Amino acid sequence: MPTYPNYPQQQFFHELLDNPSAWDLPLGDPGFIIAVTDDGSKLATSGGTRGDDRVVGPPEVFVWDVASGRREHALRATADSGIKHMQFSADGARLAVCSDDRSTAVFDTRTGERVRLIVGDKRHDAAWFDPHRAETLILADYEKLTWWDLTTGNKLRDLTLSDYAISPVEQITFDPAGERWLMRRGNNSVIVWSKAAGGEQGRFLSYTPPRFVAEGTAILGHDLHFLRRLQDETLTREETRIPLPDARHTATALSPDGRFAGFGDRNGNVEIWNAAGEKLHAAQGHAEQVLAAAFSSDGARLATSSGAKDVCLWEVETGRLVHRLAVDERCGWLAFSPNGRLLLLPHGGNVELWDVASGRMQHEFDLSGREAVFNPAGDRVVTFGLGERAQIWDVAGGRKLFDLPHPHRVRCATFRGDGRLLATGGGDQRVKVWDTAA
C-alpha cells in the first residue's frame, strides 16, 4: 500500500508525467505545495494571482491535466488563507486542501465543486484519504488525528497524540490488508495502530520512513543504533534489533525485500546482516571510510564505495568480494539498474555505467551531470545536476538520445510508469514533463 508524506513537494517528481515538447509549469513562490494522483494523470499546485514575479492575492489551487498541460480548474479553498497541504484520493476524484485558517476543503476534481468543508479547532497540518474506507478523510494537527465521514460531514473519532512531543505528523503507511498502519511524526516517533487491538499497539523510533515487509507481517524501521524488525500479530513480543556496527558507521543500505542490511564504517569495514539480527559476513573491504552502499533489486549484490576511490561488489549470500572497481573519483552514491546487471556511479562531471558480471566499465556519459536515474526497464538513463539541462542516454549503445533544456540547473528527475514519461525539476521552481519516446 502507499505511503502518504506530509509535504508532497518533497517527492512529487515520481508521481508526474507526460508530453515531450512538454508543458512548462509555474509553481508559485518557494512555499508552493504539490499533489499528484496515483496514476499521474492530474496535478494540483498552490499559488495566488501572479504579478511582477511574485504571488499576490488570495491563494488558489490549480488542477492540471498532465497529458496536455491544460488547466482544468482554479479552486478557492477559503478566502485570504494560506495553503498548508493537499492530497488526492486514491482514484483522483477528490482533492483535500488544508488551509491556515483551520479549515480543510474537499473538492470534486471532475467538476471543480467543493463538496465538503471541515473546520477544526486547530490548523490541519496534513490530510489523507483512507484507502480502505471510501469517503473517509484523516486530518492531522499537532495533538491528534481525526477521522471524518465525507458523506455526512460527521466526525467519526479522534486519536489523541498529546503524550508525544509536539511534532507534526509526516507519514502514514497502511499494511496491505488495512488492518494496521504506522504514523511517523517529525520527531521520528512511530505509532503502530491496530484495528484488531482497537488502538495503539506499540511505538518505536525510526530515523528513516518505516515500512511493512513480508506481506504486512513485520515492520522495518531504523534508529541511530539499530535496525528494528517488529514481528508477530501483537507486534510487541518479537523485536529483532540489528545493531549497527558502531557509532562510526558511515553508510547503510537495506535490501528492497527487507531481508538484508549492509553497513560500512570509517575504517572501511563492510558488514552484512539478515533480518533475524544475525551478522552474516564482515570484511575489511576498503582502505578508507565507506561513503555509500546500495543493494541490487533482488538483494543478491551489495555495492560499497570509499574514500580510497574504489567500489566493491559483494555477493550477499556468501559475503564474497566479486569485483573491486578502480575508479578515479570518490563516489558519493551508487545505483543498480532494475535488473541488477548494471551499476551507475559518478565520475566528476560525468556518469559511468559498469557491468556487474564482468566488473568492467561499459560506458561513460561525457559532461552529463553529477546524478543519474534508470528508467524502469533499465534501457535508458537520465543524467542531470551539472548544468541547465538533463540528458537521456541509451544504455546499450551509450549514445545520447535527448537534451532537455532548463533555464536553471536541473535538481531532480524521475521516470514514471513504463519509462516513457519523465519529469524534471529546476532551480527556478518549474517542472518540465517530457515524452521520451518522441
PDB file of N, CA and C in Angstrom, residues 125 182 217 272 283:
ATOM      1  N   ASP A 125      -2.438  20.101   9.669  1.00  0.00           N
ATOM      2  CA  ASP A 125      -1.128  20.068   9.018  1.00  0.00           C
ATOM      3  C   ASP A 125      -1.089  19.127   7.833  1.00  0.00           C
ATOM      4  N   LEU A 182       1.016   2.695  10.307  1.00  0.00           N
ATOM      5  CA  LEU A 182       2.103   3.353  11.019  1.00  0.00           C
ATOM      6  C   LEU A 182       1.953   4.854  10.873  1.00  0.00           C
ATOM      7  N   THR A 217       3.365  -8.633   7.655  1.00  0.00           N
ATOM      8  CA  THR A 217       3.516  -9.341   8.924  1.00  0.00           C
ATOM      9  C   THR A 217       4.650  -8.789   9.772  1.00  0.00           C
ATOM     10  N   ILE A 272      27.361  -7.437   6.562  1.00  0.00           N
ATOM     11  CA  ILE A 272      26.047  -7.808   6.032  1.00  0.00           C
ATOM     12  C   ILE A 272      25.311  -8.572   7.112  1.00  0.00           C
ATOM     13  N   ALA A 283      33.998  -7.892   6.540  1.00  0.00           N
ATOM     14  CA  ALA A 283      35.253  -7.852   5.798  1.00  0.00           C
ATOM     15  C   ALA A 283      35.849  -6.452   5.861  1.00  0.00           C
TER      16      ALA A 283
END
